[in-house]
Amino acid sequence: MVVNTHTQVTKLRQTIVENAETAFSELKNYAQNTDALQFFASIKFIPLGKDPITGDALNLIEQINQTYSDLVVLAATHDLIDRYPEKTFILQLGAASGFDVQSTDGEVAAECFAVTSVSSNDKMNKDCKKLMKSEAEQKYIFFYTYQDSERKLQNRYKKYPDIHFERVYRL
């Protein structure tokens, strides 16, 4: 997906919210007619959720993961459009491969994620290593973390001085 305006980013965010609302509404109805174990099994294994962008059927756990990752990608893109208004960006939403955000000229690349803690699955370190292989002049990590203190994060940033780290506070 290619974008270069805040309006495009806002429309994508609206689509994500609409698909979340649809899945939430359907889930409320479903939850009233099932027991706890069946409900938990269903949200993990049965496609009760919606793909955040396409609205296609998806299991709810995957919808949750993709929704928050995509929201960070959109927050990053909004920020990058402000920083580089002359550039157009390619977004890898969902489970697509490649850099999460990259300028069409290859000069800017960003990895984006949402986690409880940056130590979870060593996500930040893995994404930093991936970015370091990029030939982009400007490298970014945009992330949302629920638990991490700024002090803990500063120690991580020091390991990769060629990467700009941007914590997303609002999704």
Short mmCIF file of C-alpha atoms in Angstrom, two decimals:
data_model
loop_
_atom_site.label_atom_id
_atom_site.label_comp_id
_atom_site.label_asym_id
_atom_site.label_seq_id
_atom_site.Cartn_x
_atom_site.Cartn_y
_atom_site.Cartn_z
CA MET A 1 0.00 0.00 0.00
CA VAL A 2 1.40 3.38 -0.98
CA VAL A 3 0.56 6.65 0.83
CA ASN A 4 1.80 10.21 0.95
CA THR A 5 -0.90 12.17 2.81
CA HIS A 6 -2.35 12.33 6.30
CA THR A 7 -5.81 11.87 4.79
CA GLN A 8 -4.81 8.46 3.43
CA VAL A 9 -3.42 7.47 6.83
CA THR A 10 -6.60 8.65 8.58
CA LYS A 11 -8.80 6.61 6.21
CA LEU A 12 -6.76 3.48 6.89
CA ARG A 13 -7.07 4.06 10.63
CA GLN A 14 -10.85 4.46 10.25
CA THR A 15 -10.99 1.13 8.42
CA ILE A 16 -9.10 -0.55 11.27
CA VAL A 17 -11.48 0.94 13.86
CA GLU A 18 -14.56 -0.08 11.84
CA ASN A 19 -13.33 -3.67 11.52
CA ALA A 20 -12.55 -3.76 15.25
CA GLU A 21 -16.05 -2.46 16.05
CA THR A 22 -17.67 -5.06 13.78
CA ALA A 23 -15.70 -7.93 15.34
CA PHE A 24 -16.41 -6.61 18.84
CA SER A 25 -20.14 -6.44 18.19
CA GLU A 26 -20.25 -9.96 16.74
CA LEU A 27 -18.12 -11.25 19.60
CA LYS A 28 -20.45 -9.81 22.25
CA ASN A 29 -23.35 -11.72 20.72
CA TYR A 30 -21.30 -14.90 20.40
CA ALA A 31 -20.04 -14.72 24.00
CA GLN A 32 -23.57 -14.70 25.39
CA ASN A 33 -24.31 -18.09 23.85
CA THR A 34 -21.23 -20.13 24.75
CA ASP A 35 -19.32 -21.33 27.80
CA ALA A 36 -15.91 -20.03 28.86
CA LEU A 37 -13.68 -22.77 27.43
CA GLN A 38 -15.51 -22.84 24.11
CA PHE A 39 -15.28 -19.05 23.97
CA PHE A 40 -11.52 -19.06 24.60
CA ALA A 41 -10.99 -21.82 22.04
CA SER A 42 -13.06 -19.89 19.54
CA ILE A 43 -11.12 -16.64 19.85
CA LYS A 44 -7.87 -18.52 19.34
CA PHE A 45 -8.83 -20.97 16.60
CA ILE A 46 -12.05 -19.92 14.85
CA PRO A 47 -12.18 -16.91 12.54
CA LEU A 48 -14.44 -14.74 14.70
CA GLY A 49 -12.36 -11.62 14.06
CA LYS A 50 -11.78 -9.44 11.03
CA ASP A 51 -8.64 -8.54 9.16
CA PRO A 52 -8.00 -4.93 10.25
CA ILE A 53 -7.71 -3.67 6.65
CA THR A 54 -9.67 -6.05 4.41
CA GLY A 55 -12.35 -7.14 6.88
CA ASP A 56 -11.79 -10.79 5.89
CA ALA A 57 -12.44 -13.45 8.53
CA LEU A 58 -9.52 -13.95 10.92
CA ASN A 59 -9.09 -15.44 14.35
CA LEU A 60 -9.50 -12.84 17.06
CA ILE A 61 -6.02 -13.23 18.54
CA GLU A 62 -4.50 -12.48 15.14
CA GLN A 63 -6.85 -9.52 14.65
CA ILE A 64 -5.71 -8.05 17.96
CA ASN A 65 -2.03 -8.50 17.10
CA GLN A 66 -2.41 -7.07 13.59
CA THR A 67 -4.64 -4.21 14.74
CA TYR A 68 -2.09 -2.82 17.16
CA SER A 69 0.86 -3.40 14.85
CA ASP A 70 -1.00 -1.64 12.04
CA LEU A 71 -1.90 1.27 14.33
CA VAL A 72 1.80 1.76 15.12
CA VAL A 73 2.61 1.62 11.39
CA LEU A 74 0.03 4.34 10.78
CA ALA A 75 1.35 6.49 13.65
CA ALA A 76 4.85 6.08 12.20
CA THR A 77 3.67 6.99 8.72
CA HIS A 78 1.92 10.09 10.02
CA ASP A 79 5.15 11.16 11.73
CA LEU A 80 7.28 10.37 8.68
CA ILE A 81 4.98 12.36 6.37
CA ASP A 82 5.55 15.34 8.70
CA ARG A 83 9.32 14.82 8.60
CA TYR A 84 9.56 14.06 4.89
CA PRO A 85 6.56 15.71 3.18
CA GLU A 86 8.13 15.28 -0.25
CA LYS A 87 8.28 11.48 0.07
CA THR A 88 5.81 8.70 -0.67
CA PHE A 89 5.76 5.66 1.61
CA ILE A 90 5.11 1.96 1.09
CA LEU A 91 3.31 0.35 4.04
CA GLN A 92 3.46 -3.33 4.88
CA LEU A 93 0.31 -3.83 6.93
CA GLY A 94 -0.68 -7.12 8.52
CA ALA A 95 1.63 -10.06 8.15
CA ALA A 96 3.41 -8.77 5.01
CA SER A 97 7.17 -9.07 4.67
CA GLY A 98 9.61 -6.23 4.11
CA PHE A 99 10.12 -3.07 6.12
CA ASP A 100 6.92 -1.91 7.79
CA VAL A 101 7.33 1.56 6.28
CA GLN A 102 9.76 2.51 3.54
CA SER A 103 10.00 5.53 1.28
CA THR A 104 9.63 4.70 -2.39
CA ASP A 105 13.13 6.04 -3.00
CA GLY A 106 14.55 3.74 -0.30
CA GLU A 107 16.06 6.59 1.72
CA VAL A 108 13.81 6.06 4.78
CA ALA A 109 12.97 2.72 6.41
CA ALA A 110 11.09 1.93 9.61
CA GLU A 111 10.16 -1.10 11.61
CA CYS A 112 7.07 -0.82 13.84
CA PHE A 113 5.58 -2.91 16.62
CA ALA A 114 3.34 -2.97 19.66
CA VAL A 115 4.34 -5.12 22.63
CA THR A 116 3.81 -5.43 26.33
CA SER A 117 7.58 -5.09 26.77
CA VAL A 118 10.40 -4.59 24.27
CA SER A 119 12.08 -7.64 25.78
CA SER A 120 9.14 -9.81 24.64
CA ASN A 121 10.52 -12.21 22.06
CA ASP A 122 13.53 -9.87 21.74
CA LYS A 123 11.40 -7.90 19.24
CA MET A 124 13.29 -4.61 19.38
CA ASN A 125 16.69 -6.23 18.96
CA LYS A 126 15.49 -8.34 16.00
CA ASP A 127 13.98 -5.32 14.27
CA CYS A 128 17.13 -3.26 14.88
CA LYS A 129 19.26 -5.98 13.31
CA LYS A 130 16.91 -6.09 10.33
CA LEU A 131 17.09 -2.31 9.91
CA MET A 132 20.88 -2.29 10.15
CA LYS A 133 20.94 -4.39 6.97
CA SER A 134 18.99 -1.68 5.15
CA GLU A 135 20.78 0.80 2.92
CA ALA A 136 18.31 3.52 3.94
CA GLU A 137 19.95 6.76 5.06
CA GLN A 138 17.34 7.25 7.79
CA LYS A 139 16.39 4.27 9.92
CA TYR A 140 13.58 4.30 12.48
CA ILE A 141 12.02 2.06 15.08
CA PHE A 142 8.49 3.12 16.03
CA PHE A 143 6.99 1.18 18.88
CA TYR A 144 4.27 1.08 21.49
CA THR A 145 5.10 -0.60 24.78
CA TYR A 146 2.86 -0.92 27.75
CA GLN A 147 5.33 -1.67 30.53
CA ASP A 148 8.76 -0.29 29.75
CA SER A 149 10.29 2.67 31.55
CA GLU A 150 12.24 5.32 29.67
CA ARG A 151 15.36 4.30 31.61
CA LYS A 152 15.10 0.72 30.39
CA LEU A 153 14.51 1.93 26.84
CA GLN A 154 17.51 4.32 26.87
CA ASN A 155 19.81 1.35 27.45
CA ARG A 156 18.39 -0.34 24.36
CA TYR A 157 18.74 2.77 22.21
CA LYS A 158 22.46 3.06 22.98
CA LYS A 159 23.13 -0.28 21.29
CA TYR A 160 22.05 1.12 17.90
CA PRO A 161 23.21 4.73 17.48
CA ASP A 162 22.36 4.76 13.74
CA ILE A 163 18.66 4.18 14.42
CA HIS A 164 16.12 6.80 15.48
CA PHE A 165 13.80 5.43 18.17
CA GLU A 166 10.29 6.83 18.46
CA ARG A 167 7.99 5.63 21.20
CA VAL A 168 4.32 5.90 20.25
CA TYR A 169 2.21 6.94 23.22
CA ARG A 170 -1.19 7.15 21.61
CA LEU A 171 -2.73 4.74 19.17
#
